[in-house]
Amino acid sequence: MQDYCRGALVQIDNQFSGKRPTLEEIAMIRRESAGCKPLYHLVEYAHCLRVPDKVFDHPVIQELENMGMDMVAISNDILSYRKEQAEGVPHNMVTACRLNGLSAQEAFDKVGKLLEDRYRRWDRAEASVPSWGEEADVQVRKYIEGIKCVVRANLNWSFKSERYLGSNPDVVRATRKLQILADSPAIDAQPKLFDRTFLLEISFLLGICFSLRIIFPWQFFFG
């Protein structure tokens, strides 16, 4: 929770100081402010796991935890952009790209590539998980699967809730297009100032939502 509070405070400071962080900078901030890591502890509790402390200190496990948090934050910023754009919310990765001069489609594409990078890094890390002995390995595997479930749950909730996509999430899933405001994002803008919208492709994200075989088919992005 300290990480979450620190990330939230950095977002507030950036907003009031007018700082425009780069995509990688805001990705690191959102890793904390998205509030994902506390869910990992619930995974331990729900499955009655007894994972040794040395496992959590291992760089491979820390990489998996970080990639899970990044994937939640990045996909959240993609799907929440329309809502946050209308509200003038600046701490969004797509918004950060647009405030640094990219068009809407260019911004979504750049954030999409960042998401692809995180999937590749996940694959490399998962393939290099060491062994801590048969009993511990069973616990570790359940913990890693729990991280995957956190990522999947965030996506499922985003499409089932009306918070980001309104009453037509099925249209977004079917067309793989997201309708957003045409105007460039302005931190002090009010929703009533916007009266034009347009569609842009977000297929790089939606490809991961419909696989019934594996949870992290990042290669779908290239199909």
JSON list of C-alpha atoms in Angstrom, two decimals:
[
{"chain": "A", "resi": 1, "resn": "MET", "atom": "CA", "xyz": [0.00, 0.00, 0.00]},
{"chain": "A", "resi": 2, "resn": "GLN", "atom": "CA", "xyz": [2.98, 2.31, 0.50]},
{"chain": "A", "resi": 3, "resn": "ASP", "atom": "CA", "xyz": [3.88, 1.84, -3.16]},
{"chain": "A", "resi": 4, "resn": "TYR", "atom": "CA", "xyz": [0.30, 2.67, -4.18]},
{"chain": "A", "resi": 5, "resn": "CYS", "atom": "CA", "xyz": [0.21, 5.83, -2.08]},
{"chain": "A", "resi": 6, "resn": "ARG", "atom": "CA", "xyz": [3.61, 6.92, -3.38]},
{"chain": "A", "resi": 7, "resn": "GLY", "atom": "CA", "xyz": [2.51, 6.42, -6.99]},
{"chain": "A", "resi": 8, "resn": "ALA", "atom": "CA", "xyz": [-0.72, 8.34, -6.41]},
{"chain": "A", "resi": 9, "resn": "LEU", "atom": "CA", "xyz": [1.18, 11.24, -4.83]},
{"chain": "A", "resi": 10, "resn": "VAL", "atom": "CA", "xyz": [3.59, 11.38, -7.77]},
{"chain": "A", "resi": 11, "resn": "GLN", "atom": "CA", "xyz": [0.62, 11.59, -10.14]},
{"chain": "A", "resi": 12, "resn": "ILE", "atom": "CA", "xyz": [-0.85, 14.46, -8.16]},
{"chain": "A", "resi": 13, "resn": "ASP", "atom": "CA", "xyz": [2.49, 16.27, -8.05]},
{"chain": "A", "resi": 14, "resn": "ASN", "atom": "CA", "xyz": [2.95, 15.89, -11.81]},
{"chain": "A", "resi": 15, "resn": "GLN", "atom": "CA", "xyz": [-0.54, 17.23, -12.47]},
{"chain": "A", "resi": 16, "resn": "PHE", "atom": "CA", "xyz": [-0.14, 20.35, -10.34]},
{"chain": "A", "resi": 17, "resn": "SER", "atom": "CA", "xyz": [3.44, 21.03, -11.44]},
{"chain": "A", "resi": 18, "resn": "GLY", "atom": "CA", "xyz": [2.59, 20.63, -15.12]},
{"chain": "A", "resi": 19, "resn": "LYS", "atom": "CA", "xyz": [5.26, 17.97, -15.64]},
{"chain": "A", "resi": 20, "resn": "ARG", "atom": "CA", "xyz": [4.84, 15.81, -18.72]},
{"chain": "A", "resi": 21, "resn": "PRO", "atom": "CA", "xyz": [6.47, 12.44, -18.06]},
{"chain": "A", "resi": 22, "resn": "THR", "atom": "CA", "xyz": [7.66, 10.19, -20.87]},
{"chain": "A", "resi": 23, "resn": "LEU", "atom": "CA", "xyz": [5.86, 6.93, -21.59]},
{"chain": "A", "resi": 24, "resn": "GLU", "atom": "CA", "xyz": [8.42, 4.86, -19.69]},
{"chain": "A", "resi": 25, "resn": "GLU", "atom": "CA", "xyz": [8.32, 7.28, -16.76]},
{"chain": "A", "resi": 26, "resn": "ILE", "atom": "CA", "xyz": [4.56, 7.17, -16.46]},
{"chain": "A", "resi": 27, "resn": "ALA", "atom": "CA", "xyz": [4.62, 3.39, -16.89]},
{"chain": "A", "resi": 28, "resn": "MET", "atom": "CA", "xyz": [6.79, 3.15, -13.79]},
{"chain": "A", "resi": 29, "resn": "ILE", "atom": "CA", "xyz": [4.44, 5.49, -11.91]},
{"chain": "A", "resi": 30, "resn": "ARG", "atom": "CA", "xyz": [1.36, 3.54, -13.00]},
{"chain": "A", "resi": 31, "resn": "ARG", "atom": "CA", "xyz": [3.01, 0.31, -11.86]},
{"chain": "A", "resi": 32, "resn": "GLU", "atom": "CA", "xyz": [2.53, 1.63, -8.35]},
{"chain": "A", "resi": 33, "resn": "SER", "atom": "CA", "xyz": [-0.57, 3.81, -8.66]},
{"chain": "A", "resi": 34, "resn": "ALA", "atom": "CA", "xyz": [-2.69, 1.14, -10.37]},
{"chain": "A", "resi": 35, "resn": "GLY", "atom": "CA", "xyz": [-2.92, -0.61, -7.00]},
{"chain": "A", "resi": 36, "resn": "CYS", "atom": "CA", "xyz": [-2.31, -4.07, -8.41]},
{"chain": "A", "resi": 37, "resn": "LYS", "atom": "CA", "xyz": [0.35, -5.47, -6.11]},
{"chain": "A", "resi": 38, "resn": "PRO", "atom": "CA", "xyz": [-1.89, -5.84, -3.02]},
{"chain": "A", "resi": 39, "resn": "LEU", "atom": "CA", "xyz": [-3.91, -8.34, -5.05]},
{"chain": "A", "resi": 40, "resn": "TYR", "atom": "CA", "xyz": [-0.90, -10.65, -5.15]},
{"chain": "A", "resi": 41, "resn": "HIS", "atom": "CA", "xyz": [-1.08, -11.00, -1.38]},
{"chain": "A", "resi": 42, "resn": "LEU", "atom": "CA", "xyz": [-4.73, -11.97, -1.72]},
{"chain": "A", "resi": 43, "resn": "VAL", "atom": "CA", "xyz": [-3.61, -14.72, -4.11]},
{"chain": "A", "resi": 44, "resn": "GLU", "atom": "CA", "xyz": [-1.40, -16.08, -1.33]},
{"chain": "A", "resi": 45, "resn": "TYR", "atom": "CA", "xyz": [-4.28, -15.92, 1.14]},
{"chain": "A", "resi": 46, "resn": "ALA", "atom": "CA", "xyz": [-6.89, -17.42, -1.19]},
{"chain": "A", "resi": 47, "resn": "HIS", "atom": "CA", "xyz": [-4.72, -20.42, -2.06]},
{"chain": "A", "resi": 48, "resn": "CYS", "atom": "CA", "xyz": [-3.23, -20.81, 1.44]},
{"chain": "A", "resi": 49, "resn": "LEU", "atom": "CA", "xyz": [0.24, -20.55, -0.07]},
{"chain": "A", "resi": 50, "resn": "ARG", "atom": "CA", "xyz": [3.41, -20.81, 1.97]},
{"chain": "A", "resi": 51, "resn": "VAL", "atom": "CA", "xyz": [5.95, -19.38, -0.43]},
{"chain": "A", "resi": 52, "resn": "PRO", "atom": "CA", "xyz": [9.44, -18.96, 1.09]},
{"chain": "A", "resi": 53, "resn": "ASP", "atom": "CA", "xyz": [10.71, -15.39, 1.42]},
{"chain": "A", "resi": 54, "resn": "LYS", "atom": "CA", "xyz": [13.74, -16.20, -0.72]},
{"chain": "A", "resi": 55, "resn": "VAL", "atom": "CA", "xyz": [11.37, -16.83, -3.64]},
{"chain": "A", "resi": 56, "resn": "PHE", "atom": "CA", "xyz": [9.93, -13.32, -3.47]},
{"chain": "A", "resi": 57, "resn": "ASP", "atom": "CA", "xyz": [13.45, -11.89, -3.32]},
{"chain": "A", "resi": 58, "resn": "HIS", "atom": "CA", "xyz": [14.47, -13.66, -6.53]},
{"chain": "A", "resi": 59, "resn": "PRO", "atom": "CA", "xyz": [14.81, -11.30, -9.54]},
{"chain": "A", "resi": 60, "resn": "VAL", "atom": "CA", "xyz": [12.81, -13.61, -11.82]},
{"chain": "A", "resi": 61, "resn": "ILE", "atom": "CA", "xyz": [9.80, -13.61, -9.49]},
{"chain": "A", "resi": 62, "resn": "GLN", "atom": "CA", "xyz": [10.09, -9.85, -9.07]},
{"chain": "A", "resi": 63, "resn": "GLU", "atom": "CA", "xyz": [10.15, -9.48, -12.85]},
{"chain": "A", "resi": 64, "resn": "LEU", "atom": "CA", "xyz": [6.97, -11.56, -13.16]},
{"chain": "A", "resi": 65, "resn": "GLU", "atom": "CA", "xyz": [5.28, -9.45, -10.49]},
{"chain": "A", "resi": 66, "resn": "ASN", "atom": "CA", "xyz": [6.33, -6.24, -12.22]},
{"chain": "A", "resi": 67, "resn": "MET", "atom": "CA", "xyz": [5.24, -7.44, -15.65]},
{"chain": "A", "resi": 68, "resn": "GLY", "atom": "CA", "xyz": [1.84, -8.42, -14.25]},
{"chain": "A", "resi": 69, "resn": "MET", "atom": "CA", "xyz": [1.42, -4.97, -12.73]},
{"chain": "A", "resi": 70, "resn": "ASP", "atom": "CA", "xyz": [2.53, -3.32, -15.98]},
{"chain": "A", "resi": 71, "resn": "MET", "atom": "CA", "xyz": [0.11, -5.34, -18.09]},
{"chain": "A", "resi": 72, "resn": "VAL", "atom": "CA", "xyz": [-2.78, -4.42, -15.82]},
{"chain": "A", "resi": 73, "resn": "ALA", "atom": "CA", "xyz": [-1.84, -0.73, -15.84]},
{"chain": "A", "resi": 74, "resn": "ILE", "atom": "CA", "xyz": [-1.20, -0.53, -19.60]},
{"chain": "A", "resi": 75, "resn": "SER", "atom": "CA", "xyz": [-4.39, -2.33, -20.62]},
{"chain": "A", "resi": 76, "resn": "ASN", "atom": "CA", "xyz": [-6.32, -0.22, -18.11]},
{"chain": "A", "resi": 77, "resn": "ASP", "atom": "CA", "xyz": [-4.95, 3.01, -19.59]},
{"chain": "A", "resi": 78, "resn": "ILE", "atom": "CA", "xyz": [-5.87, 1.88, -23.10]},
{"chain": "A", "resi": 79, "resn": "LEU", "atom": "CA", "xyz": [-9.45, 0.97, -22.26]},
{"chain": "A", "resi": 80, "resn": "SER", "atom": "CA", "xyz": [-10.01, 3.87, -19.86]},
{"chain": "A", "resi": 81, "resn": "TYR", "atom": "CA", "xyz": [-8.61, 6.52, -22.21]},
{"chain": "A", "resi": 82, "resn": "ARG", "atom": "CA", "xyz": [-11.96, 7.68, -23.57]},
{"chain": "A", "resi": 83, "resn": "LYS", "atom": "CA", "xyz": [-13.35, 8.32, -20.09]},
{"chain": "A", "resi": 84, "resn": "GLU", "atom": "CA", "xyz": [-10.18, 9.92, -18.78]},
{"chain": "A", "resi": 85, "resn": "GLN", "atom": "CA", "xyz": [-9.73, 12.03, -21.91]},
{"chain": "A", "resi": 86, "resn": "ALA", "atom": "CA", "xyz": [-13.20, 13.51, -21.42]},
{"chain": "A", "resi": 87, "resn": "GLU", "atom": "CA", "xyz": [-12.42, 14.24, -17.77]},
{"chain": "A", "resi": 88, "resn": "GLY", "atom": "CA", "xyz": [-9.02, 15.78, -18.52]},
{"chain": "A", "resi": 89, "resn": "VAL", "atom": "CA", "xyz": [-7.14, 13.13, -16.52]},
{"chain": "A", "resi": 90, "resn": "PRO", "atom": "CA", "xyz": [-3.41, 13.49, -17.34]},
{"chain": "A", "resi": 91, "resn": "HIS", "atom": "CA", "xyz": [-1.97, 10.38, -15.66]},
{"chain": "A", "resi": 92, "resn": "ASN", "atom": "CA", "xyz": [-2.74, 7.98, -18.49]},
{"chain": "A", "resi": 93, "resn": "MET", "atom": "CA", "xyz": [-0.10, 6.48, -20.78]},
{"chain": "A", "resi": 94, "resn": "VAL", "atom": "CA", "xyz": [-2.03, 7.28, -23.95]},
{"chain": "A", "resi": 95, "resn": "THR", "atom": "CA", "xyz": [-2.55, 10.84, -22.75]},
{"chain": "A", "resi": 96, "resn": "ALA", "atom": "CA", "xyz": [1.16, 11.15, -21.96]},
{"chain": "A", "resi": 97, "resn": "CYS", "atom": "CA", "xyz": [2.00, 10.20, -25.55]},
{"chain": "A", "resi": 98, "resn": "ARG", "atom": "CA", "xyz": [-0.51, 12.66, -26.98]},
{"chain": "A", "resi": 99, "resn": "LEU", "atom": "CA", "xyz": [0.69, 15.48, -24.75]},
{"chain": "A", "resi": 100, "resn": "ASN", "atom": "CA", "xyz": [4.16, 14.79, -26.15]},
{"chain": "A", "resi": 101, "resn": "GLY", "atom": "CA", "xyz": [2.97, 15.34, -29.71]},
{"chain": "A", "resi": 102, "resn": "LEU", "atom": "CA", "xyz": [1.62, 12.03, -31.02]},
{"chain": "A", "resi": 103, "resn": "SER", "atom": "CA", "xyz": [-1.71, 11.63, -32.78]},
{"chain": "A", "resi": 104, "resn": "ALA", "atom": "CA", "xyz": [-4.36, 9.44, -31.17]},
{"chain": "A", "resi": 105, "resn": "GLN", "atom": "CA", "xyz": [-3.59, 6.40, -33.32]},
{"chain": "A", "resi": 106, "resn": "GLU", "atom": "CA", "xyz": [0.16, 6.89, -32.92]},
{"chain": "A", "resi": 107, "resn": "ALA", "atom": "CA", "xyz": [-0.28, 7.12, -29.16]},
{"chain": "A", "resi": 108, "resn": "PHE", "atom": "CA", "xyz": [-2.36, 3.94, -28.97]},
{"chain": "A", "resi": 109, "resn": "ASP", "atom": "CA", "xyz": [0.12, 2.13, -31.22]},
{"chain": "A", "resi": 110, "resn": "LYS", "atom": "CA", "xyz": [3.05, 3.19, -29.05]},
{"chain": "A", "resi": 111, "resn": "VAL", "atom": "CA", "xyz": [1.33, 2.11, -25.85]},
{"chain": "A", "resi": 112, "resn": "GLY", "atom": "CA", "xyz": [0.35, -1.13, -27.60]},
{"chain": "A", "resi": 113, "resn": "LYS", "atom": "CA", "xyz": [4.00, -1.82, -28.41]},
{"chain": "A", "resi": 114, "resn": "LEU", "atom": "CA", "xyz": [4.86, -1.24, -24.77]},
{"chain": "A", "resi": 115, "resn": "LEU", "atom": "CA", "xyz": [2.26, -3.86, -23.85]},
{"chain": "A", "resi": 116, "resn": "GLU", "atom": "CA", "xyz": [3.75, -6.27, -26.38]},
{"chain": "A", "resi": 117, "resn": "ASP", "atom": "CA", "xyz": [7.17, -5.72, -24.80]},
{"chain": "A", "resi": 118, "resn": "ARG", "atom": "CA", "xyz": [5.79, -6.61, -21.40]},
{"chain": "A", "resi": 119, "resn": "TYR", "atom": "CA", "xyz": [4.32, -9.86, -22.75]},
{"chain": "A", "resi": 120, "resn": "ARG", "atom": "CA", "xyz": [7.67, -10.83, -24.25]},
{"chain": "A", "resi": 121, "resn": "ARG", "atom": "CA", "xyz": [9.44, -10.05, -21.00]},
{"chain": "A", "resi": 122, "resn": "TRP", "atom": "CA", "xyz": [6.87, -12.17, -19.15]},
{"chain": "A", "resi": 123, "resn": "ASP", "atom": "CA", "xyz": [7.53, -15.12, -21.44]},
{"chain": "A", "resi": 124, "resn": "ARG", "atom": "CA", "xyz": [11.29, -14.85, -20.93]},
{"chain": "A", "resi": 125, "resn": "ALA", "atom": "CA", "xyz": [10.94, -14.60, -17.16]},
{"chain": "A", "resi": 126, "resn": "GLU", "atom": "CA", "xyz": [8.48, -17.47, -16.84]},
{"chain": "A", "resi": 127, "resn": "ALA", "atom": "CA", "xyz": [10.74, -19.68, -18.94]},
{"chain": "A", "resi": 128, "resn": "SER", "atom": "CA", "xyz": [13.62, -19.04, -16.53]},
{"chain": "A", "resi": 129, "resn": "VAL", "atom": "CA", "xyz": [11.88, -19.64, -13.19]},
{"chain": "A", "resi": 130, "resn": "PRO", "atom": "CA", "xyz": [14.33, -21.71, -11.11]},
{"chain": "A", "resi": 131, "resn": "SER", "atom": "CA", "xyz": [13.51, -24.64, -8.87]},
{"chain": "A", "resi": 132, "resn": "TRP", "atom": "CA", "xyz": [13.37, -24.39, -5.10]},
{"chain": "A", "resi": 133, "resn": "GLY", "atom": "CA", "xyz": [12.50, -28.02, -4.55]},
{"chain": "A", "resi": 134, "resn": "GLU", "atom": "CA", "xyz": [9.40, -30.04, -5.39]},
{"chain": "A", "resi": 135, "resn": "GLU", "atom": "CA", "xyz": [7.20, -28.79, -2.55]},
{"chain": "A", "resi": 136, "resn": "ALA", "atom": "CA", "xyz": [8.11, -25.13, -2.98]},
{"chain": "A", "resi": 137, "resn": "ASP", "atom": "CA", "xyz": [7.79, -25.33, -6.77]},
{"chain": "A", "resi": 138, "resn": "VAL", "atom": "CA", "xyz": [4.12, -26.31, -6.47]},
{"chain": "A", "resi": 139, "resn": "GLN", "atom": "CA", "xyz": [3.49, -23.23, -4.33]},
{"chain": "A", "resi": 140, "resn": "VAL", "atom": "CA", "xyz": [5.43, -20.98, -6.70]},
{"chain": "A", "resi": 141, "resn": "ARG", "atom": "CA", "xyz": [3.52, -22.26, -9.72]},
{"chain": "A", "resi": 142, "resn": "LYS", "atom": "CA", "xyz": [0.20, -21.48, -8.03]},
{"chain": "A", "resi": 143, "resn": "TYR", "atom": "CA", "xyz": [1.45, -18.00, -7.20]},
{"chain": "A", "resi": 144, "resn": "ILE", "atom": "CA", "xyz": [2.49, -17.34, -10.80]},
{"chain": "A", "resi": 145, "resn": "GLU", "atom": "CA", "xyz": [-0.87, -18.59, -12.04]},
{"chain": "A", "resi": 146, "resn": "GLY", "atom": "CA", "xyz": [-2.45, -16.19, -9.58]},
{"chain": "A", "resi": 147, "resn": "ILE", "atom": "CA", "xyz": [-0.60, -13.27, -11.17]},
{"chain": "A", "resi": 148, "resn": "LYS", "atom": "CA", "xyz": [-1.98, -14.35, -14.54]},
{"chain": "A", "resi": 149, "resn": "CYS", "atom": "CA", "xyz": [-5.48, -14.44, -13.09]},
{"chain": "A", "resi": 150, "resn": "VAL", "atom": "CA", "xyz": [-5.09, -10.89, -11.80]},
{"chain": "A", "resi": 151, "resn": "VAL", "atom": "CA", "xyz": [-4.22, -9.71, -15.32]},
{"chain": "A", "resi": 152, "resn": "ARG", "atom": "CA", "xyz": [-7.11, -11.63, -16.86]},
{"chain": "A", "resi": 153, "resn": "ALA", "atom": "CA", "xyz": [-9.57, -10.42, -14.21]},
{"chain": "A", "resi": 154, "resn": "ASN", "atom": "CA", "xyz": [-8.71, -6.80, -14.96]},
{"chain": "A", "resi": 155, "resn": "LEU", "atom": "CA", "xyz": [-9.47, -7.29, -18.65]},
{"chain": "A", "resi": 156, "resn": "ASN", "atom": "CA", "xyz": [-12.67, -9.19, -18.00]},
{"chain": "A", "resi": 157, "resn": "TRP", "atom": "CA", "xyz": [-13.88, -6.54, -15.57]},
{"chain": "A", "resi": 158, "resn": "SER", "atom": "CA", "xyz": [-13.05, -3.75, -18.03]},
{"chain": "A", "resi": 159, "resn": "PHE", "atom": "CA", "xyz": [-15.33, -5.31, -20.63]},
{"chain": "A", "resi": 160, "resn": "LYS", "atom": "CA", "xyz": [-18.12, -6.28, -18.26]},
{"chain": "A", "resi": 161, "resn": "SER", "atom": "CA", "xyz": [-18.24, -3.00, -16.37]},
{"chain": "A", "resi": 162, "resn": "GLU", "atom": "CA", "xyz": [-19.73, 0.14, -17.94]},
{"chain": "A", "resi": 163, "resn": "ARG", "atom": "CA", "xyz": [-17.07, 2.32, -16.33]},
{"chain": "A", "resi": 164, "resn": "TYR", "atom": "CA", "xyz": [-14.91, 2.71, -19.44]},
{"chain": "A", "resi": 165, "resn": "LEU", "atom": "CA", "xyz": [-16.86, 1.48, -22.45]},
{"chain": "A", "resi": 166, "resn": "GLY", "atom": "CA", "xyz": [-20.36, 2.51, -21.46]},
{"chain": "A", "resi": 167, "resn": "SER", "atom": "CA", "xyz": [-23.24, 0.29, -22.50]},
{"chain": "A", "resi": 168, "resn": "ASN", "atom": "CA", "xyz": [-21.63, -1.08, -25.67]},
{"chain": "A", "resi": 169, "resn": "PRO", "atom": "CA", "xyz": [-18.55, -3.12, -24.69]},
{"chain": "A", "resi": 170, "resn": "ASP", "atom": "CA", "xyz": [-19.68, -5.88, -27.04]},
{"chain": "A", "resi": 171, "resn": "VAL", "atom": "CA", "xyz": [-19.40, -3.47, -29.96]},
{"chain": "A", "resi": 172, "resn": "VAL", "atom": "CA", "xyz": [-15.82, -2.68, -29.02]},
{"chain": "A", "resi": 173, "resn": "ARG", "atom": "CA", "xyz": [-15.00, -6.38, -28.76]},
{"chain": "A", "resi": 174, "resn": "ALA", "atom": "CA", "xyz": [-16.65, -7.14, -32.10]},
{"chain": "A", "resi": 175, "resn": "THR", "atom": "CA", "xyz": [-15.24, -4.22, -34.11]},
{"chain": "A", "resi": 176, "resn": "ARG", "atom": "CA", "xyz": [-11.97, -3.80, -32.23]},
{"chain": "A", "resi": 177, "resn": "LYS", "atom": "CA", "xyz": [-12.42, -0.07, -32.54]},
{"chain": "A", "resi": 178, "resn": "LEU", "atom": "CA", "xyz": [-12.70, 2.47, -29.76]},
{"chain": "A", "resi": 179, "resn": "GLN", "atom": "CA", "xyz": [-14.57, 5.74, -30.19]},
{"chain": "A", "resi": 180, "resn": "ILE", "atom": "CA", "xyz": [-12.76, 8.65, -28.57]},
{"chain": "A", "resi": 181, "resn": "LEU", "atom": "CA", "xyz": [-12.94, 12.43, -28.58]},
{"chain": "A", "resi": 182, "resn": "ALA", "atom": "CA", "xyz": [-11.36, 14.03, -31.63]},
{"chain": "A", "resi": 183, "resn": "ASP", "atom": "CA", "xyz": [-9.77, 16.93, -29.78]},
{"chain": "A", "resi": 184, "resn": "SER", "atom": "CA", "xyz": [-6.29, 16.68, -28.34]},
{"chain": "A", "resi": 185, "resn": "PRO", "atom": "CA", "xyz": [-6.33, 16.03, -24.60]},
{"chain": "A", "resi": 186, "resn": "ALA", "atom": "CA", "xyz": [-6.18, 19.10, -22.38]},
{"chain": "A", "resi": 187, "resn": "ILE", "atom": "CA", "xyz": [-5.71, 18.80, -18.66]},
{"chain": "A", "resi": 188, "resn": "ASP", "atom": "CA", "xyz": [-8.20, 21.55, -17.89]},
{"chain": "A", "resi": 189, "resn": "ALA", "atom": "CA", "xyz": [-10.74, 20.54, -20.55]},
{"chain": "A", "resi": 190, "resn": "GLN", "atom": "CA", "xyz": [-14.35, 19.89, -19.65]},
{"chain": "A", "resi": 191, "resn": "PRO", "atom": "CA", "xyz": [-16.39, 17.15, -21.37]},
{"chain": "A", "resi": 192, "resn": "LYS", "atom": "CA", "xyz": [-18.90, 19.67, -22.68]},
{"chain": "A", "resi": 193, "resn": "LEU", "atom": "CA", "xyz": [-16.24, 21.27, -24.88]},
{"chain": "A", "resi": 194, "resn": "PHE", "atom": "CA", "xyz": [-16.02, 18.20, -27.09]},
{"chain": "A", "resi": 195, "resn": "ASP", "atom": "CA", "xyz": [-18.58, 17.39, -29.74]},
{"chain": "A", "resi": 196, "resn": "ARG", "atom": "CA", "xyz": [-16.59, 15.36, -32.26]},
{"chain": "A", "resi": 197, "resn": "THR", "atom": "CA", "xyz": [-15.47, 11.76, -32.05]},
{"chain": "A", "resi": 198, "resn": "PHE", "atom": "CA", "xyz": [-13.62, 9.30, -34.21]},
{"chain": "A", "resi": 199, "resn": "LEU", "atom": "CA", "xyz": [-12.68, 5.64, -34.22]},
{"chain": "A", "resi": 200, "resn": "LEU", "atom": "CA", "xyz": [-9.25, 4.11, -33.87]},
{"chain": "A", "resi": 201, "resn": "GLU", "atom": "CA", "xyz": [-7.92, 0.59, -33.86]},
{"chain": "A", "resi": 202, "resn": "ILE", "atom": "CA", "xyz": [-7.07, -1.15, -30.59]},
{"chain": "A", "resi": 203, "resn": "SER", "atom": "CA", "xyz": [-6.80, -4.66, -31.99]},
{"chain": "A", "resi": 204, "resn": "PHE", "atom": "CA", "xyz": [-3.36, -5.11, -30.44]},
{"chain": "A", "resi": 205, "resn": "LEU", "atom": "CA", "xyz": [-5.05, -5.23, -27.03]},
{"chain": "A", "resi": 206, "resn": "LEU", "atom": "CA", "xyz": [-8.23, -7.09, -27.82]},
{"chain": "A", "resi": 207, "resn": "GLY", "atom": "CA", "xyz": [-6.37, -10.06, -29.22]},
{"chain": "A", "resi": 208, "resn": "ILE", "atom": "CA", "xyz": [-5.46, -11.20, -25.73]},
{"chain": "A", "resi": 209, "resn": "CYS", "atom": "CA", "xyz": [-9.01, -11.21, -24.42]},
{"chain": "A", "resi": 210, "resn": "PHE", "atom": "CA", "xyz": [-10.46, -14.10, -26.33]},
{"chain": "A", "resi": 211, "resn": "SER", "atom": "CA", "xyz": [-7.95, -16.93, -26.13]},
{"chain": "A", "resi": 212, "resn": "LEU", "atom": "CA", "xyz": [-9.34, -20.00, -24.42]},
{"chain": "A", "resi": 213, "resn": "ARG", "atom": "CA", "xyz": [-6.04, -21.86, -24.53]},
{"chain": "A", "resi": 214, "resn": "ILE", "atom": "CA", "xyz": [-3.46, -19.60, -22.93]},
{"chain": "A", "resi": 215, "resn": "ILE", "atom": "CA", "xyz": [-3.66, -16.34, -21.06]},
{"chain": "A", "resi": 216, "resn": "PHE", "atom": "CA", "xyz": [-0.63, -14.58, -22.55]},
{"chain": "A", "resi": 217, "resn": "PRO", "atom": "CA", "xyz": [-0.66, -15.13, -26.35]},
{"chain": "A", "resi": 218, "resn": "TRP", "atom": "CA", "xyz": [1.21, -11.92, -27.13]},
{"chain": "A", "resi": 219, "resn": "GLN", "atom": "CA", "xyz": [1.91, -13.20, -30.63]},
{"chain": "A", "resi": 220, "resn": "PHE", "atom": "CA", "xyz": [-1.77, -12.58, -31.41]},
{"chain": "A", "resi": 221, "resn": "PHE", "atom": "CA", "xyz": [-0.88, -8.92, -31.64]},
{"chain": "A", "resi": 222, "resn": "PHE", "atom": "CA", "xyz": [0.95, -9.55, -34.88]},
{"chain": "A", "resi": 223, "resn": "GLY", "atom": "CA", "xyz": [-1.78, -11.55, -36.57]}
]
